[in-house]
Coordinates of C-alpha atoms in Angstrom, one line a residue:
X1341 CA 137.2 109.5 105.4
X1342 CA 137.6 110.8 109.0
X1343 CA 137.7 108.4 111.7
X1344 CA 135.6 107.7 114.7
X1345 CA 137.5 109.7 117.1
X1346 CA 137.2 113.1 114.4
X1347 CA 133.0 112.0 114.2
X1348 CA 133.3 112.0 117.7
X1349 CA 134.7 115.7 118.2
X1350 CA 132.2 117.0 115.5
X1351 CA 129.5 115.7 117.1
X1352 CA 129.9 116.8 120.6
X1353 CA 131.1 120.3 119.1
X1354 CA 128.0 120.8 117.0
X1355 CA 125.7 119.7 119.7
X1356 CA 123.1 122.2 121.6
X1357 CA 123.8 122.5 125.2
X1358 CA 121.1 121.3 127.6
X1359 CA 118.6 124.2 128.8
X1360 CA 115.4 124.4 131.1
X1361 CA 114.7 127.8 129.7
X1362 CA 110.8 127.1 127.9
X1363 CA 111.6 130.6 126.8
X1364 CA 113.8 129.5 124.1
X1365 CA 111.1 127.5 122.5
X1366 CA 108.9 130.1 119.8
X1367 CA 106.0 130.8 121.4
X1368 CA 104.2 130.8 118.0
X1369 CA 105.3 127.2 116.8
X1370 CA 102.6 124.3 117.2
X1371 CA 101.4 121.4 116.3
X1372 CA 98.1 120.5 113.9
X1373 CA 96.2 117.6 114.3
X1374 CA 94.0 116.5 111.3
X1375 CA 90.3 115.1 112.8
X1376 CA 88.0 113.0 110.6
X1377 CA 84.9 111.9 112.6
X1378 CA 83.3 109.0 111.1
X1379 CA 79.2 109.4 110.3
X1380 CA 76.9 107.2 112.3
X1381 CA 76.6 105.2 109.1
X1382 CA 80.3 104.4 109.1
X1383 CA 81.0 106.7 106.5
X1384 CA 84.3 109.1 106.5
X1385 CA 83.5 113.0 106.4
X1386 CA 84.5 114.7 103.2
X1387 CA 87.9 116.0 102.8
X1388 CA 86.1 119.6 102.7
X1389 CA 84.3 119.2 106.1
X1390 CA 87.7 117.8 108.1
X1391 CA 88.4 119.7 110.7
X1392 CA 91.4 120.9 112.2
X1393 CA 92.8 121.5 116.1
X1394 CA 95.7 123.4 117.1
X1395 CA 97.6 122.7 119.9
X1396 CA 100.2 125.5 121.5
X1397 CA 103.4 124.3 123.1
X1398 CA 101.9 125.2 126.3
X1399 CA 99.2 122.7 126.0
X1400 CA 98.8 119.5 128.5
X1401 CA 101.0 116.6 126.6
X1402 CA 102.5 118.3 124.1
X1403 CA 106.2 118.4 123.3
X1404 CA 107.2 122.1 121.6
X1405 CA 109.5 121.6 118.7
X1406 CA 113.1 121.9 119.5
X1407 CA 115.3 124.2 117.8
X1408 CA 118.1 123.6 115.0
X1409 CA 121.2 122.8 117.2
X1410 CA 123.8 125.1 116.3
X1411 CA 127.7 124.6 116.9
X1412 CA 128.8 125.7 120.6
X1413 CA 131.0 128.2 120.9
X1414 CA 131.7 127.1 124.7
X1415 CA 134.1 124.0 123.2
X1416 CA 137.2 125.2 122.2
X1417 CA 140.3 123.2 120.7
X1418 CA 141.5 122.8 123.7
X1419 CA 138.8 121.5 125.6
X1420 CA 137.7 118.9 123.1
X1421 CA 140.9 117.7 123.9
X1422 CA 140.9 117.5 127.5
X1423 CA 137.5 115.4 126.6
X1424 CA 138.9 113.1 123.8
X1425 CA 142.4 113.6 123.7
X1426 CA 144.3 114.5 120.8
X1427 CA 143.7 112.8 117.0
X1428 CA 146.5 110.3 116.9
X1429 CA 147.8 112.4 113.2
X1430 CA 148.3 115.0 115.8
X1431 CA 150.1 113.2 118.0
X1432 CA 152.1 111.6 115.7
X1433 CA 153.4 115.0 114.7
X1434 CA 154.1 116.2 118.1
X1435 CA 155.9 113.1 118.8
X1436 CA 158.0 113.3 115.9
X1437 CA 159.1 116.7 116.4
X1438 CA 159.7 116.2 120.0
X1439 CA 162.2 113.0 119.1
X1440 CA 164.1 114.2 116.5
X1441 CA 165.3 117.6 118.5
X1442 CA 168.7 116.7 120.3
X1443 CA 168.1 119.5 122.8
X1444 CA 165.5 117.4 124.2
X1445 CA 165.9 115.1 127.2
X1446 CA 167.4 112.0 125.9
X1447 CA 164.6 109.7 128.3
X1448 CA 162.1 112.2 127.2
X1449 CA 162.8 111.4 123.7
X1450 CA 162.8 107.7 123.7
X1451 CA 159.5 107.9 125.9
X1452 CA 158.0 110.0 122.5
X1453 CA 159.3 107.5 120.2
X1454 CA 158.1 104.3 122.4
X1455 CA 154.5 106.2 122.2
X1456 CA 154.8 106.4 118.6
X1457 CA 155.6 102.8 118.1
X1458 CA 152.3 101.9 120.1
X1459 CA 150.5 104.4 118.0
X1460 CA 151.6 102.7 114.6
X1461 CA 150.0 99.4 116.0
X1462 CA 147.2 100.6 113.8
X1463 CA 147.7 100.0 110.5
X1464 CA 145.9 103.1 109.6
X1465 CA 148.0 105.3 112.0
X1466 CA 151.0 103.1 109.9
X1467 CA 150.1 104.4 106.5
X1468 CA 149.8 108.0 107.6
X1469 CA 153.8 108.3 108.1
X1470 CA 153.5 108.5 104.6
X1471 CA 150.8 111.1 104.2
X1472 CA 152.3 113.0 107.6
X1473 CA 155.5 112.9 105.6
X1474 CA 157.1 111.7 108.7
X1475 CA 159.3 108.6 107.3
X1476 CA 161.8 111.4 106.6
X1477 CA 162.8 112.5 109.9
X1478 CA 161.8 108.3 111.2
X1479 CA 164.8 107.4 109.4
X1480 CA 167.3 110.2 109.3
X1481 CA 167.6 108.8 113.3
X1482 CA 168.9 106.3 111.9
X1483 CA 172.1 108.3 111.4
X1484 CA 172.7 109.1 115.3
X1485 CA 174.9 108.4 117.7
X1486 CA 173.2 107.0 120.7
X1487 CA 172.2 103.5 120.9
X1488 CA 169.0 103.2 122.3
X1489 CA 167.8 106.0 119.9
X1490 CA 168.6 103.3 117.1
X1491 CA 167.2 100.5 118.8
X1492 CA 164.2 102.8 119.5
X1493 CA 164.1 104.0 115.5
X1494 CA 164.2 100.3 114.0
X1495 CA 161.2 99.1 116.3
X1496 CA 159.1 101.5 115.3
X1497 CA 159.6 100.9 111.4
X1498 CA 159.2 97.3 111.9
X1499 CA 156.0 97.8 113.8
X1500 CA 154.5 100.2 110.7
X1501 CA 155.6 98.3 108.3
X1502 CA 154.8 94.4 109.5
X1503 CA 152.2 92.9 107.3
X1504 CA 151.5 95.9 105.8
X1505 CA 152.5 96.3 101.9
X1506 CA 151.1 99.7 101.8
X1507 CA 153.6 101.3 104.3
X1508 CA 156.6 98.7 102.8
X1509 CA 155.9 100.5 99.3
X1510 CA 156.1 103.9 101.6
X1511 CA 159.2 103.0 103.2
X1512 CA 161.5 101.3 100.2
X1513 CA 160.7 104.4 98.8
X1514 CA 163.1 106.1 100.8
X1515 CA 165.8 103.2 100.2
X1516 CA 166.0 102.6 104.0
X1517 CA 167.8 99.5 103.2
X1518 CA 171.5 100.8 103.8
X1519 CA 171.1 102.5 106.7
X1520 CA 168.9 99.4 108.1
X1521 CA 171.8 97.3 107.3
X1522 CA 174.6 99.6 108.7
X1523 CA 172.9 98.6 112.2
X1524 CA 174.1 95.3 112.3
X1525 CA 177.6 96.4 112.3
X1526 CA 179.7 94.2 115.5
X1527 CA 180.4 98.0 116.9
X1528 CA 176.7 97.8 117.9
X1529 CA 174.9 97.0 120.7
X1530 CA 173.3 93.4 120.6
X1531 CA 170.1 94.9 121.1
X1532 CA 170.3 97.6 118.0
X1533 CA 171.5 94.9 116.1
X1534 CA 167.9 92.8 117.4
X1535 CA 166.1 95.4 116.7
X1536 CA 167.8 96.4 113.3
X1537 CA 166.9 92.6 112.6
X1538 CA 163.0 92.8 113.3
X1539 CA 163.0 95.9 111.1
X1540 CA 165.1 94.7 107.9
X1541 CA 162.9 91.0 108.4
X1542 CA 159.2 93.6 108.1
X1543 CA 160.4 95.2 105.9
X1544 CA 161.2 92.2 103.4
X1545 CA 158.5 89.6 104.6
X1546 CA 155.6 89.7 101.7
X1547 CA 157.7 92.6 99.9
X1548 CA 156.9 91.6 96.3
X1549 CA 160.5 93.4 95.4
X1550 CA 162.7 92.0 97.7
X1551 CA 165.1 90.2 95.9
X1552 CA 165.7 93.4 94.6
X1553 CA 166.1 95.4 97.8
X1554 CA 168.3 92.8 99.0
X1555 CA 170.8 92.6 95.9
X1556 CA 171.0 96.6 95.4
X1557 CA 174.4 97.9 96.3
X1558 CA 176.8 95.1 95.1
X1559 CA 174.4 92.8 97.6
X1560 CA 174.6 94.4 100.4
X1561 CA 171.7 92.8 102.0
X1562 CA 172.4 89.7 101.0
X1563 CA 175.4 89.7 102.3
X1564 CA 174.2 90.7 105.7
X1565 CA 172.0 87.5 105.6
X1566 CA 174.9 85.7 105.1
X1567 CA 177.3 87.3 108.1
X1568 CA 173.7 88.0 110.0
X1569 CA 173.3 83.8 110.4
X1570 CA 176.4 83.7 112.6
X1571 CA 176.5 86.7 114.5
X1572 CA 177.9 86.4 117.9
X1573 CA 174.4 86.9 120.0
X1574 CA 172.3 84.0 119.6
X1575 CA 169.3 86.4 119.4
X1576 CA 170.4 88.1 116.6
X1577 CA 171.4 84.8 115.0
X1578 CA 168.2 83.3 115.5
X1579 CA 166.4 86.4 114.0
X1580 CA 168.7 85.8 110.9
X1581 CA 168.0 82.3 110.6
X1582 CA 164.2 82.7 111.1
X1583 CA 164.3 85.6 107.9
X1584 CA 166.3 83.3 106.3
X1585 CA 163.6 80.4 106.7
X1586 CA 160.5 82.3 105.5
X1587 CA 161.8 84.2 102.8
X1588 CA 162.5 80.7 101.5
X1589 CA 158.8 79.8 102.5
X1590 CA 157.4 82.6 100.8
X1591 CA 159.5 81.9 97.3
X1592 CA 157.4 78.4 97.6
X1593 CA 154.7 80.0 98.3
X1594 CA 154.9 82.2 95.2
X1595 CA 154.7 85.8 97.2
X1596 CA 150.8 85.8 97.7
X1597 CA 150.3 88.9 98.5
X1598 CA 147.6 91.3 97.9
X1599 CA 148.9 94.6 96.3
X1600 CA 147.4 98.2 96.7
X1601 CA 146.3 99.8 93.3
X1602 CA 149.0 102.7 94.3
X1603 CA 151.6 100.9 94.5
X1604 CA 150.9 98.2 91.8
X1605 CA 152.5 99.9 88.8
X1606 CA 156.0 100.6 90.6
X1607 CA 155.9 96.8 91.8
X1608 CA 155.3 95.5 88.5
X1609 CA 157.8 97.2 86.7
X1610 CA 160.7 96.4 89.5
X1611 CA 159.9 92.6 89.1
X1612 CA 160.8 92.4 85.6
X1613 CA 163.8 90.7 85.6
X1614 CA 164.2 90.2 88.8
X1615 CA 166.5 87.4 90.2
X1616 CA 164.4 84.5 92.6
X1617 CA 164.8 85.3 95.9
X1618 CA 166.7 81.6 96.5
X1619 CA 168.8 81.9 94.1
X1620 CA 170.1 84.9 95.9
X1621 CA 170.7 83.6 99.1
X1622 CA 172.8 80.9 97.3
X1623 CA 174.8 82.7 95.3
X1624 CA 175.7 85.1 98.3
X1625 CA 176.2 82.0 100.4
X1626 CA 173.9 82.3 102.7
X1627 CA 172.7 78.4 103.1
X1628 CA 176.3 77.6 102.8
X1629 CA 176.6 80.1 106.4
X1630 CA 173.7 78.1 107.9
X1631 CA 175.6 74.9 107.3
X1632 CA 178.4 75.7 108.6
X1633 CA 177.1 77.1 111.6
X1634 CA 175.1 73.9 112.1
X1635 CA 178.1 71.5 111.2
X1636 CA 180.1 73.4 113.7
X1637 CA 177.6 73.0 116.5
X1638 CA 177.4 69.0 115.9
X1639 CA 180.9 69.1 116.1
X1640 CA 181.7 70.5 119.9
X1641 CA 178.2 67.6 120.7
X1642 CA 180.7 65.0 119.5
X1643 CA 182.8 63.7 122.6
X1644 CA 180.5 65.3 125.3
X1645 CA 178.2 63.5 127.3
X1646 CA 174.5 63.4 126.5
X1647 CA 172.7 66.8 127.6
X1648 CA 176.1 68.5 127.6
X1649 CA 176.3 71.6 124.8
X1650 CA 172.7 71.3 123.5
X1651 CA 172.7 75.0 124.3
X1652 CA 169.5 77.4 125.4
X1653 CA 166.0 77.3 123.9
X1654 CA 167.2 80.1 121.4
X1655 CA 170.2 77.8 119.8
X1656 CA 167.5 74.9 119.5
X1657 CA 165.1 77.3 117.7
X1658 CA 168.5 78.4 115.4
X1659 CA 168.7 74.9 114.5
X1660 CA 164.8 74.7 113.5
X1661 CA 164.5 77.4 111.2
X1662 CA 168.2 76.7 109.9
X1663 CA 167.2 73.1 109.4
X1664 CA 163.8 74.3 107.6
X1665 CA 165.4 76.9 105.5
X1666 CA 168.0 73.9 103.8
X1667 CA 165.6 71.6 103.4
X1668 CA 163.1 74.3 101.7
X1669 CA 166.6 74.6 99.5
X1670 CA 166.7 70.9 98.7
X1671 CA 162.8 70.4 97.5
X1672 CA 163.7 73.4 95.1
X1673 CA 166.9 72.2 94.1
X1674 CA 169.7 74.7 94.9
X1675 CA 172.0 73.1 97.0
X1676 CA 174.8 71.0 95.4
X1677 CA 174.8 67.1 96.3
X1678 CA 177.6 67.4 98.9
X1679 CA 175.6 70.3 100.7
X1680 CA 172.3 67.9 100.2
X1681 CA 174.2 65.0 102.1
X1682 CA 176.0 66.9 105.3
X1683 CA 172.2 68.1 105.3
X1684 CA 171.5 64.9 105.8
X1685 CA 174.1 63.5 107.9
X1686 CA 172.9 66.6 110.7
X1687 CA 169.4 65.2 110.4
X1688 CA 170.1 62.1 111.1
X1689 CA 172.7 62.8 114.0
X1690 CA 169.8 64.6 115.4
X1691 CA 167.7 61.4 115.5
X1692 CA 164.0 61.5 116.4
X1693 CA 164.5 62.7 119.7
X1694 CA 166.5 65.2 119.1
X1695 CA 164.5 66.3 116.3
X1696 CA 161.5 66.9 118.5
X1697 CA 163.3 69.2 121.0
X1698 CA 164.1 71.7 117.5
X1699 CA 160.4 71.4 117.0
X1700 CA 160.6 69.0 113.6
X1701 CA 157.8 66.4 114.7
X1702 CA 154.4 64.9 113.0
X1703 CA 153.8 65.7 109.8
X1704 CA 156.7 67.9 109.1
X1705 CA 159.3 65.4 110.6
X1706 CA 157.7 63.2 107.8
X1707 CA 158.1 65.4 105.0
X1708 CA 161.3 66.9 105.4
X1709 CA 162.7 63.1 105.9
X1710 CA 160.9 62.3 102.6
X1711 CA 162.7 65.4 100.6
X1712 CA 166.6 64.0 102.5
X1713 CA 166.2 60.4 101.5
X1714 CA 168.4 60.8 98.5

């Protein structure tokens, strides 16, 4: 189905251009008016004695009969798109193309590929990397040199794919997994390694299959969850700890998610005998990581004085979703009772207070204490 913007072009394309010339109006064409005059007695004359009066175009009042608009051949390609700029498939290409050459300006080429992650906002624009066959030369950027080009690359496929099943079945297709994961490598920057986050998390968020994605190759991906939750830059550890938490979330949640017809079959067969998401993370040690990393923070509190080593906004949030993640471990029974008790020993050394500045309050503060009252 074409979109607006195509309607659009069609229409302006196929419509007549505005004239004064009468001339162009055939001189022969009018208009009939069918007269029945009623009798004095009321009645209707007889369909044989109806009369009938012409009226020319010319004639006071009348409006001549406009001609079939044909297509203008005063609108060319290029104009239409000085009017209405170019289809966003169009673009898309160009932008592509443009990125992917090294003999290109390097700004010029992260300017293309910031345009292109604004243009796979829409989700439609998001499913047509597939049909534009461009998740080929998306990823193989993956394999350069330069940083921002990386950084650049992993925003935009966790832009398209965010929320969007559809382009996750697209993507996984092209096991983008590895290369994904080879981003969050020490030797690179702390903002490839951010943005290599954001993609691997939209990629796996509502993925039906990811328990599989992430145990392929000997568990590689779940053992970047588990190194991921203690990386050095607090955003990057954040971003792990907050995957962490709603994978766990959406294994309770049983993986609602609405599934294409296309890509129904291929999901369907892939979870057969698939492992449970939470199990995973266990056996790769991932909740074991997040305790850790918790149990080491509570450790340089001990001995300060109070406000000292509380750390920045993104350490509380690190304890939040760390916190959440555990506790979602508990209900479903994973953890071992030693872990279940230095899980609660931290919640309590938090106290209230300090359990409303990591954003555990209300309801939630209720439950979670309910589920480490062993």
């Amino acid at each position: 189905m074409p979109d607006l913007n195509e309607l659009l072009r069609w229409s302006i394309a196929n419509s007549a251009p505005h004239s004064s010339d009468s001339s162009q109006v055939a001189q022969d064409e009018s208009l009939s008016l069918r007269f029945n005059p009623a009798n004095p007695d009321g009645q209707t004359e007889q369909r044989g004695q109806t009369g009938l009066s012409a009226f020319h175009p010319s004639d006071p009042g009348v409006s001549p009969v406009p001609p079939i608009p044909q297509p203008r051949s005063d609108l060319t390609p290029e104009i239409l798109d000085l009017i209405l700029g170019k289809p966003d498939s169009v673009t898309m290409k160009e932008k592509m193309a443009f990125a992917v050459d090294e003999g290109n300006d390097l700004d010029e080429r992260l300017e293309a590929l910031d345009d292109l992650e604004m243009l796979v906002e829409s989700i439609d624009n998001a499913n047509n990397l597939a049909v534009l066959k461009l998740w080929e030369p998306l990823l193989s950027l993956l394999k350069v040199q330069n940083e921002e080009i990386l950084a650049a690359t992993c925003w935009i496929i966790g832009t398209a794919v965010q929320n969007n099943i559809k382009a996750q079945a697209a993507l996984h297709l092209h096991t983008p997994l590895t290369p994904i994961l080879s981003l969050l490598s020490p030797s690179h920057s702390s903002q490839t390694r951010a943005r290599a986050t954001y993609a691997l998390s939209s990629s796996l968020k509502h993925w039906p299959l990811t328990p599989t994605a992430l145990s392929s190759n000997s568990d590689e991906g779940y053992l970047a969850l588990s190194s991921g939750v203690r990386d050095l830059d607090i955003g990057v550890r954040r971003k792990m700890a907050f995957l962490v938490h709603n994978l766990v979330l959406l294994h309770a949640e049983g993986w609602d998610t609405e599934v294409p017809e296309d890509v129904a079959t291929h999901i369907l067969q892939g979870r057969q005998g698939q492992e449970d998401v939470v199990e995973g993370l266990y056996r790769a040690g991932v909740f074991k990581e997040l305790l850790n990393v918790l149990g080491e923070r509570e450790s340089t509190r001990e001995g300060k004085k109070e406000g000292e080593g509380e750390g920045d906004k993104g350490e509380m949030e690190y304890d939040e979703f760390a916190m959440r993640a555990l506790v979602g471990a508990i209900e479903m029974d994973i953890l071992t009772l030693e872990e279940k008790m230095r899980v609660k020993e931290i919640w309590e050394k938090w106290g209230k207070e300090g359990r409303k500045e990591r954003g555990i309050e209300g309801v939630d503060e209720e439950s979670m204490g309910r589920l480490l009252s062993l």
